[in-house]
PDB file of C-alpha atoms in Angstrom:
ATOM      1  CA  MET A   3       0.000   0.000   0.000  1.00 44.00           C
ATOM      2  CA  ASN A   4       2.846   2.363   0.837  1.00 47.00           C
ATOM      3  CA  LEU A   5       4.512   1.606  -2.515  1.00 45.00           C
ATOM      4  CA  ASN A   6       1.397   2.739  -4.339  1.00 54.00           C
ATOM      5  CA  GLU A   7       1.093   6.015  -2.425  1.00 55.00           C
ATOM      6  CA  PRO A   8       3.651   7.990  -4.531  1.00 62.00           C
ATOM      7  CA  ILE A   9       1.945   6.768  -7.716  1.00 65.00           C
ATOM      8  CA  ILE A  10      -1.456   7.883  -6.414  1.00 63.00           C
ATOM      9  CA  ASN A  11      -0.024  11.273  -5.431  1.00 62.00           C
ATOM     10  CA  ILE A  12       1.492  11.733  -8.917  1.00 67.00           C
ATOM     11  CA  PHE A  13      -1.832  10.773 -10.510  1.00 63.00           C
ATOM     12  CA  LEU A  14      -3.686  13.266  -8.311  1.00 62.00           C
ATOM     13  CA  LEU A  15      -1.137  15.984  -9.122  1.00 62.00           C
ATOM     14  CA  ILE A  16      -1.477  15.412 -12.879  1.00 69.00           C
ATOM     15  CA  SER A  17      -5.275  15.410 -12.567  1.00 65.00           C
ATOM     16  CA  PHE A  18      -5.140  18.678 -10.633  1.00 61.00           C
ATOM     17  CA  LEU A  19      -2.876  20.312 -13.233  1.00 63.00           C
ATOM     18  CA  SER A  20      -5.215  19.255 -16.049  1.00 67.00           C
ATOM     19  CA  LEU A  21      -8.131  20.866 -14.188  1.00 66.00           C
ATOM     20  CA  LEU A  22      -6.178  24.023 -13.312  1.00 67.00           C
ATOM     21  CA  PRO A  23      -7.553  26.156 -16.210  1.00 71.00           C
ATOM     22  CA  ALA A  24     -11.144  25.264 -15.244  1.00 72.00           C
ATOM     23  CA  ILE A  25     -10.395  25.969 -11.571  1.00 71.00           C
ATOM     24  CA  LEU A  26      -8.842  29.325 -12.486  1.00 71.00           C
ATOM     25  CA  ILE A  27     -11.931  30.329 -14.471  1.00 76.00           C
ATOM     26  CA  MET A  28     -14.722  28.911 -12.284  1.00 77.00           C
ATOM     27  CA  PHE A  29     -13.404  29.404  -8.728  1.00 78.00           C
ATOM     28  CA  THR A  30     -11.600  32.749  -8.897  1.00 84.00           C
ATOM     29  CA  SER A  31     -11.967  36.345 -10.069  1.00 85.00           C
ATOM     30  CA  PHE A  32     -10.323  35.572 -13.440  1.00 88.00           C
ATOM     31  CA  ALA A  33     -13.500  35.387 -15.550  1.00 87.00           C
ATOM     32  CA  ARG A  34     -14.803  38.813 -14.516  1.00 90.00           C
ATOM     33  CA  ILE A  35     -11.420  40.473 -15.064  1.00 90.00           C
ATOM     34  CA  VAL A  36     -10.701  39.002 -18.498  1.00 90.00           C
ATOM     35  CA  ILE A  37     -14.228  39.752 -19.760  1.00 90.00           C
ATOM     36  CA  VAL A  38     -14.055  43.387 -18.615  1.00 91.00           C
ATOM     37  CA  LEU A  39     -10.623  43.841 -20.191  1.00 90.00           C
ATOM     38  CA  SER A  40     -11.954  42.344 -23.434  1.00 88.00           C
ATOM     39  CA  PHE A  41     -14.898  44.770 -23.350  1.00 88.00           C
ATOM     40  CA  LEU A  42     -12.436  47.620 -22.834  1.00 88.00           C
ATOM     41  CA  ARG A  43     -10.393  46.590 -25.872  1.00 88.00           C
ATOM     42  CA  GLN A  44     -13.518  46.414 -28.044  1.00 85.00           C
ATOM     43  CA  ALA A  45     -14.775  49.761 -26.751  1.00 85.00           C
ATOM     44  CA  LEU A  46     -11.463  51.403 -27.637  1.00 82.00           C
ATOM     45  CA  GLY A  47     -11.709  49.946 -31.127  1.00 79.00           C
ATOM     46  CA  GLY A  48      -8.320  48.244 -31.137  1.00 70.00           C
ATOM     47  CA  GLN A  49      -8.930  44.724 -32.458  1.00 72.00           C
ATOM     48  CA  GLN A  50      -5.596  43.355 -31.220  1.00 77.00           C
ATOM     49  CA  ILE A  51      -4.400  46.166 -28.948  1.00 78.00           C
ATOM     50  CA  PRO A  52      -3.712  45.255 -26.193  1.00 82.00           C
ATOM     51  CA  PRO A  53      -2.888  41.788 -27.607  1.00 84.00           C
ATOM     52  CA  ASN A  54      -4.402  38.648 -26.075  1.00 85.00           C
ATOM     53  CA  PRO A  55      -1.238  37.628 -24.147  1.00 87.00           C
ATOM     54  CA  VAL A  56      -1.183  41.020 -22.419  1.00 88.00           C
ATOM     55  CA  ILE A  57      -4.869  40.789 -21.434  1.00 88.00           C
ATOM     56  CA  ILE A  58      -4.514  37.194 -20.198  1.00 88.00           C
ATOM     57  CA  GLY A  59      -1.285  37.997 -18.331  1.00 89.00           C
ATOM     58  CA  LEU A  60      -2.783  41.066 -16.654  1.00 88.00           C
ATOM     59  CA  ALA A  61      -5.925  39.091 -15.745  1.00 89.00           C
ATOM     60  CA  ILE A  62      -3.840  36.301 -14.168  1.00 88.00           C
ATOM     61  CA  PHE A  63      -1.743  38.645 -12.042  1.00 89.00           C
ATOM     62  CA  LEU A  64      -4.794  40.660 -10.942  1.00 90.00           C
ATOM     63  CA  THR A  65      -6.454  37.352 -10.033  1.00 89.00           C
ATOM     64  CA  LEU A  66      -3.439  36.376  -7.907  1.00 88.00           C
ATOM     65  CA  PHE A  67      -3.558  39.807  -6.242  1.00 90.00           C
ATOM     66  CA  ILE A  68      -7.283  39.553  -5.465  1.00 88.00           C
ATOM     67  CA  MET A  69      -7.076  35.903  -4.368  1.00 85.00           C
ATOM     68  CA  ALA A  70      -3.951  36.406  -2.236  1.00 86.00           C
ATOM     69  CA  GLN A  71      -5.722  36.183   1.133  1.00 87.00           C
ATOM     70  CA  PRO A  72      -7.837  33.077   0.316  1.00 84.00           C
ATOM     71  CA  LEU A  73      -4.793  31.365  -1.242  1.00 83.00           C
ATOM     72  CA  ASP A  74      -2.653  32.144   1.804  1.00 85.00           C
ATOM     73  CA  THR A  75      -5.318  30.680   4.086  1.00 85.00           C
ATOM     74  CA  ILE A  76      -5.632  27.534   1.955  1.00 81.00           C
ATOM     75  CA  ALA A  77      -1.839  27.130   1.851  1.00 81.00           C
ATOM     76  CA  LYS A  78      -1.569  27.510   5.632  1.00 83.00           C
ATOM     77  CA  ASP A  79      -4.540  25.348   6.651  1.00 80.00           C
ATOM     78  CA  ALA A  80      -4.562  22.677   3.937  1.00 78.00           C
ATOM     79  CA  LEU A  81      -1.589  22.620   1.553  1.00 75.00           C
ATOM     80  CA  LYS A  82       1.322  22.839   4.012  1.00 81.00           C
ATOM     81  CA  PRO A  83      -0.056  20.182   6.402  1.00 78.00           C
ATOM     82  CA  TYR A  84      -0.685  17.885   3.417  1.00 72.00           C
ATOM     83  CA  ILE A  85       2.850  18.371   2.041  1.00 74.00           C
ATOM     84  CA  ALA A  86       4.193  17.662   5.542  1.00 76.00           C
ATOM     85  CA  LYS A  87       2.125  14.425   5.504  1.00 75.00           C
ATOM     86  CA  GLN A  88       0.201  15.548   8.583  1.00 79.00           C
ATOM     87  CA  ILE A  89      -3.207  15.136   6.889  1.00 76.00           C
ATOM     88  CA  THR A  90      -4.655  13.176   3.972  1.00 76.00           C
ATOM     89  CA  ILE A  91      -5.700  14.641   0.624  1.00 71.00           C
ATOM     90  CA  GLU A  92      -9.373  14.295   1.638  1.00 74.00           C
ATOM     91  CA  GLU A  93      -8.762  16.279   4.820  1.00 80.00           C
ATOM     92  CA  ALA A  94      -6.816  18.926   2.876  1.00 77.00           C
ATOM     93  CA  LEU A  95      -9.707  19.387   0.435  1.00 76.00           C
ATOM     94  CA  LYS A  96     -12.161  19.567   3.344  1.00 82.00           C
ATOM     95  CA  ARG A  97     -10.074  22.291   5.011  1.00 81.00           C
ATOM     96  CA  ALA A  98      -9.726  24.294   1.779  1.00 80.00           C
ATOM     97  CA  GLU A  99     -13.441  24.193   0.914  1.00 80.00           C
ATOM     98  CA  PRO A 100     -14.742  26.744   3.501  1.00 83.00           C
ATOM     99  CA  THR A 101     -12.228  29.378   2.402  1.00 84.00           C
ATOM    100  CA  ILE A 102     -13.061  29.163  -1.287  1.00 84.00           C
ATOM    101  CA  LYS A 103     -16.779  28.959  -0.487  1.00 85.00           C
ATOM    102  CA  ASP A 104     -16.556  32.134   1.592  1.00 86.00           C
ATOM    103  CA  PHE A 105     -14.975  34.021  -1.327  1.00 86.00           C
ATOM    104  CA  MET A 106     -17.526  32.736  -3.827  1.00 87.00           C
ATOM    105  CA  LEU A 107     -20.536  33.417  -1.598  1.00 87.00           C
ATOM    106  CA  LYS A 108     -19.546  37.093  -1.269  1.00 87.00           C
ATOM    107  CA  GLN A 109     -19.679  37.479  -5.068  1.00 87.00           C
ATOM    108  CA  THR A 110     -22.736  35.311  -5.811  1.00 89.00           C
ATOM    109  CA  ARG A 111     -26.293  36.623  -5.994  1.00 89.00           C
ATOM    110  CA  GLN A 112     -28.942  34.898  -3.884  1.00 87.00           C
ATOM    111  CA  LYS A 113     -31.152  34.720  -6.973  1.00 89.00           C
ATOM    112  CA  ASP A 114     -28.570  32.617  -8.832  1.00 89.00           C
ATOM    113  CA  ILE A 115     -28.079  30.268  -5.881  1.00 87.00           C
ATOM    114  CA  ALA A 116     -31.861  29.836  -5.593  1.00 86.00           C
ATOM    115  CA  LEU A 117     -32.032  29.032  -9.330  1.00 88.00           C
ATOM    116  CA  PHE A 118     -29.583  26.138  -9.122  1.00 87.00           C
ATOM    117  CA  LEU A 119     -31.019  24.889  -5.825  1.00 86.00           C
ATOM    118  CA  ASP A 120     -34.393  24.720  -7.551  1.00 85.00           C
ATOM    119  CA  ILE A 121     -33.028  23.020 -10.679  1.00 87.00           C
ATOM    120  CA  SER A 122     -31.095  20.430  -8.674  1.00 81.00           C
ATOM    121  CA  LYS A 123     -34.059  19.816  -6.342  1.00 81.00           C
ATOM    122  CA  GLU A 124     -31.790  20.434  -3.366  1.00 77.00           C
ATOM    123  CA  PRO A 125     -33.483  21.334  -0.063  1.00 80.00           C
ATOM    124  CA  PRO A 126     -32.726  24.854   1.174  1.00 80.00           C
ATOM    125  CA  PRO A 127     -29.506  24.716   3.235  1.00 81.00           C
ATOM    126  CA  ALA A 128     -29.570  25.673   6.898  1.00 78.00           C
ATOM    127  CA  THR A 129     -26.609  28.047   6.444  1.00 80.00           C
ATOM    128  CA  PRO A 130     -24.835  29.476   3.385  1.00 76.00           C
ATOM    129  CA  GLU A 131     -21.809  27.309   4.223  1.00 78.00           C
ATOM    130  CA  ASP A 132     -23.953  24.202   3.653  1.00 78.00           C
ATOM    131  CA  ILE A 133     -24.543  25.040  -0.019  1.00 82.00           C
ATOM    132  CA  PRO A 134     -22.911  22.244  -2.070  1.00 83.00           C
ATOM    133  CA  LEU A 135     -20.196  23.211  -4.542  1.00 81.00           C
ATOM    134  CA  ARG A 136     -22.153  21.712  -7.446  1.00 84.00           C
ATOM    135  CA  VAL A 137     -24.751  24.420  -6.802  1.00 85.00           C
ATOM    136  CA  LEU A 138     -22.433  27.241  -5.767  1.00 87.00           C
ATOM    137  CA  VAL A 139     -19.962  26.992  -8.682  1.00 86.00           C
ATOM    138  CA  PRO A 140     -22.454  27.553 -11.571  1.00 88.00           C
ATOM    139  CA  ALA A 141     -24.284  30.200  -9.513  1.00 90.00           C
ATOM    140  CA  PHE A 142     -20.969  31.985  -8.942  1.00 90.00           C
ATOM    141  CA  ALA A 143     -20.154  31.726 -12.670  1.00 89.00           C
ATOM    142  CA  ILE A 144     -23.353  33.394 -13.905  1.00 91.00           C
ATOM    143  CA  SER A 145     -23.124  36.040 -11.179  1.00 92.00           C
ATOM    144  CA  GLU A 146     -19.616  36.855 -12.389  1.00 90.00           C
ATOM    145  CA  LEU A 147     -20.841  37.056 -15.986  1.00 91.00           C
ATOM    146  CA  LYS A 148     -23.641  39.461 -15.011  1.00 91.00           C
ATOM    147  CA  THR A 149     -21.267  41.694 -13.045  1.00 91.00           C
ATOM    148  CA  ALA A 150     -18.693  41.667 -15.856  1.00 90.00           C
ATOM    149  CA  PHE A 151     -21.339  42.664 -18.436  1.00 92.00           C
ATOM    150  CA  GLU A 152     -22.584  45.481 -16.191  1.00 90.00           C
ATOM    151  CA  ILE A 153     -19.048  46.883 -15.853  1.00 89.00           C
ATOM    152  CA  GLY A 154     -18.491  46.387 -19.596  1.00 88.00           C
ATOM    153  CA  PHE A 155     -21.646  48.383 -20.381  1.00 89.00           C
ATOM    154  CA  LEU A 156     -20.447  51.296 -18.240  1.00 89.00           C
ATOM    155  CA  ILE A 157     -17.042  51.210 -19.949  1.00 88.00           C
ATOM    156  CA  TYR A 158     -18.625  51.201 -23.399  1.00 86.00           C
ATOM    157  CA  LEU A 159     -20.829  54.280 -22.896  1.00 87.00           C
ATOM    158  CA  PRO A 160     -18.270  57.140 -23.163  1.00 85.00           C
ATOM    159  CA  PHE A 161     -16.556  55.525 -26.163  1.00 85.00           C
ATOM    160  CA  LEU A 162     -19.919  54.920 -27.848  1.00 84.00           C
ATOM    161  CA  ILE A 163     -20.731  58.617 -27.485  1.00 85.00           C
ATOM    162  CA  ILE A 164     -17.433  59.523 -29.188  1.00 83.00           C
ATOM    163  CA  ASP A 165     -18.213  57.105 -32.040  1.00 79.00           C
ATOM    164  CA  MET A 166     -21.677  58.636 -32.483  1.00 82.00           C
ATOM    165  CA  VAL A 167     -20.332  62.212 -32.503  1.00 81.00           C
ATOM    166  CA  VAL A 168     -17.594  61.395 -35.026  1.00 78.00           C
ATOM    167  CA  SER A 169     -20.041  59.463 -37.215  1.00 78.00           C
ATOM    168  CA  SER A 170     -22.508  62.390 -37.193  1.00 78.00           C
ATOM    169  CA  ILE A 171     -19.760  64.874 -38.128  1.00 78.00           C
ATOM    170  CA  LEU A 172     -18.531  62.700 -40.990  1.00 75.00           C
ATOM    171  CA  LEU A 173     -22.107  62.233 -42.230  1.00 75.00           C
ATOM    172  CA  SER A 174     -22.780  65.974 -42.157  1.00 76.00           C
ATOM    173  CA  MET A 175     -19.571  66.557 -44.132  1.00 75.00           C
ATOM    174  CA  GLY A 176     -20.592  63.971 -46.723  1.00 70.00           C
ATOM    175  CA  MET A 177     -17.614  61.725 -45.938  1.00 67.00           C
ATOM    176  CA  MET A 178     -19.663  58.553 -45.790  1.00 66.00           C
ATOM    177  CA  MET A 179     -16.970  56.320 -47.290  1.00 68.00           C
ATOM    178  CA  LEU A 180     -14.478  57.054 -44.490  1.00 65.00           C
ATOM    179  CA  PRO A 181     -14.813  54.544 -41.600  1.00 70.00           C
ATOM    180  CA  PRO A 182     -15.727  56.509 -38.440  1.00 67.00           C
ATOM    181  CA  ILE A 183     -13.568  54.202 -36.280  1.00 71.00           C
ATOM    182  CA  LEU A 184     -10.449  55.452 -38.064  1.00 72.00           C
ATOM    183  CA  ILE A 185     -11.184  59.006 -36.923  1.00 76.00           C
ATOM    184  CA  SER A 186     -12.632  58.206 -33.493  1.00 76.00           C
ATOM    185  CA  LEU A 187      -9.812  55.877 -32.352  1.00 80.00           C
ATOM    186  CA  PRO A 188      -7.266  58.662 -31.643  1.00 81.00           C
ATOM    187  CA  PHE A 189      -9.895  60.629 -29.705  1.00 82.00           C
ATOM    188  CA  LYS A 190     -10.845  57.569 -27.667  1.00 84.00           C
ATOM    189  CA  LEU A 191      -7.204  56.869 -26.896  1.00 84.00           C
ATOM    190  CA  LEU A 192      -6.695  60.506 -25.916  1.00 85.00           C
ATOM    191  CA  LEU A 193      -9.713  60.387 -23.579  1.00 83.00           C
ATOM    192  CA  PHE A 194      -8.512  57.113 -22.056  1.00 83.00           C
ATOM    193  CA  VAL A 195      -5.027  58.488 -21.416  1.00 86.00           C
ATOM    194  CA  LEU A 196      -6.268  61.822 -20.024  1.00 87.00           C
ATOM    195  CA  VAL A 197      -8.533  60.174 -17.440  1.00 84.00           C
ATOM    196  CA  ASP A 198      -5.804  57.613 -16.548  1.00 85.00           C
ATOM    197  CA  GLY A 199      -8.061  54.835 -17.769  1.00 83.00           C
ATOM    198  CA  TRP A 200      -5.968  51.843 -16.735  1.00 87.00           C
ATOM    199  CA  ASN A 201      -5.826  53.096 -13.157  1.00 88.00           C
ATOM    200  CA  LEU A 202      -9.599  53.630 -13.098  1.00 87.00           C
ATOM    201  CA  VAL A 203     -10.504  50.292 -14.708  1.00 86.00           C
ATOM    202  CA  VAL A 204      -8.097  48.143 -12.697  1.00 87.00           C
ATOM    203  CA  GLY A 205      -8.942  49.985  -9.465  1.00 88.00           C
ATOM    204  CA  SER A 206     -12.671  49.530 -10.045  1.00 87.00           C
ATOM    205  CA  LEU A 207     -12.191  45.842 -10.862  1.00 87.00           C
ATOM    206  CA  VAL A 208     -10.189  45.120  -7.726  1.00 87.00           C
ATOM    207  CA  ARG A 209     -12.597  47.090  -5.514  1.00 87.00           C
ATOM    208  CA  SER A 210     -15.578  45.239  -6.979  1.00 85.00           C
ATOM    209  CA  PHE A 211     -14.383  42.127  -5.112  1.00 84.00           C
ATOM    210  CA  GLN A 212     -14.087  43.854  -1.734  1.00 77.00           C
TER     211      GLN A 212
END
C-alpha cells in the first residue's frame, strides 16, 4: 500500500494540473477580469491592442492579487499540512473548501443560488456554508458574468458617445466612405489616457471584489 502512495499522489497531481484552467476560471476572479478587459479593448476599437497575451497575463496577475488572502489561508490550513504528511488529501480538500466557499458566496447573488437549488431539487440549506459546490460553482459563474457585463456596459458608454459624434460629423460633411472608427480611435485613446483609464478600470475591478 505504501509503494502505491507515490503513484497515487502523482496521478492526483497530474489530474489537478489538467483541471487548473477550469479551476482558475470557475473558482476565482479571473473570468470577470478578463471579460471586462476584453470589453475595454472592443470599446477602444483596437482589435488586437492590447494583444491577447497582455490581457490574459494582466488578468492572471490581478487574479493572484485579489485571491492572495484566500490562497494564503488555503496554503496555511490545507496545503502545508498535506505536504508535511500531517493530513490526507481528503482532509486537505475539506479544510480548503470553507475558504473558497466564503470568497464565492460574497460574489454570488442569492437569486442565482436559488435558481440552481431549484433546478437540482436540493433542499434549502440551513446556512450558506452548507450550499454544495455543485450548486455554488455555476451560480458563482453566472453572477460573475452578469457583473462583468454590467461593468463592460459602463465602460462602453463614453466611447460609444465619441463614435456617435464622429459618425454624425462625418455624415454631415458627406464623408460617408471614411470609416468613423479610423477618426474616433485617436480621440478615444486621448480620452482614455487623459482620465488615466488603466488606473480607473483596474482599481474599479479590484474594488468590486471587496
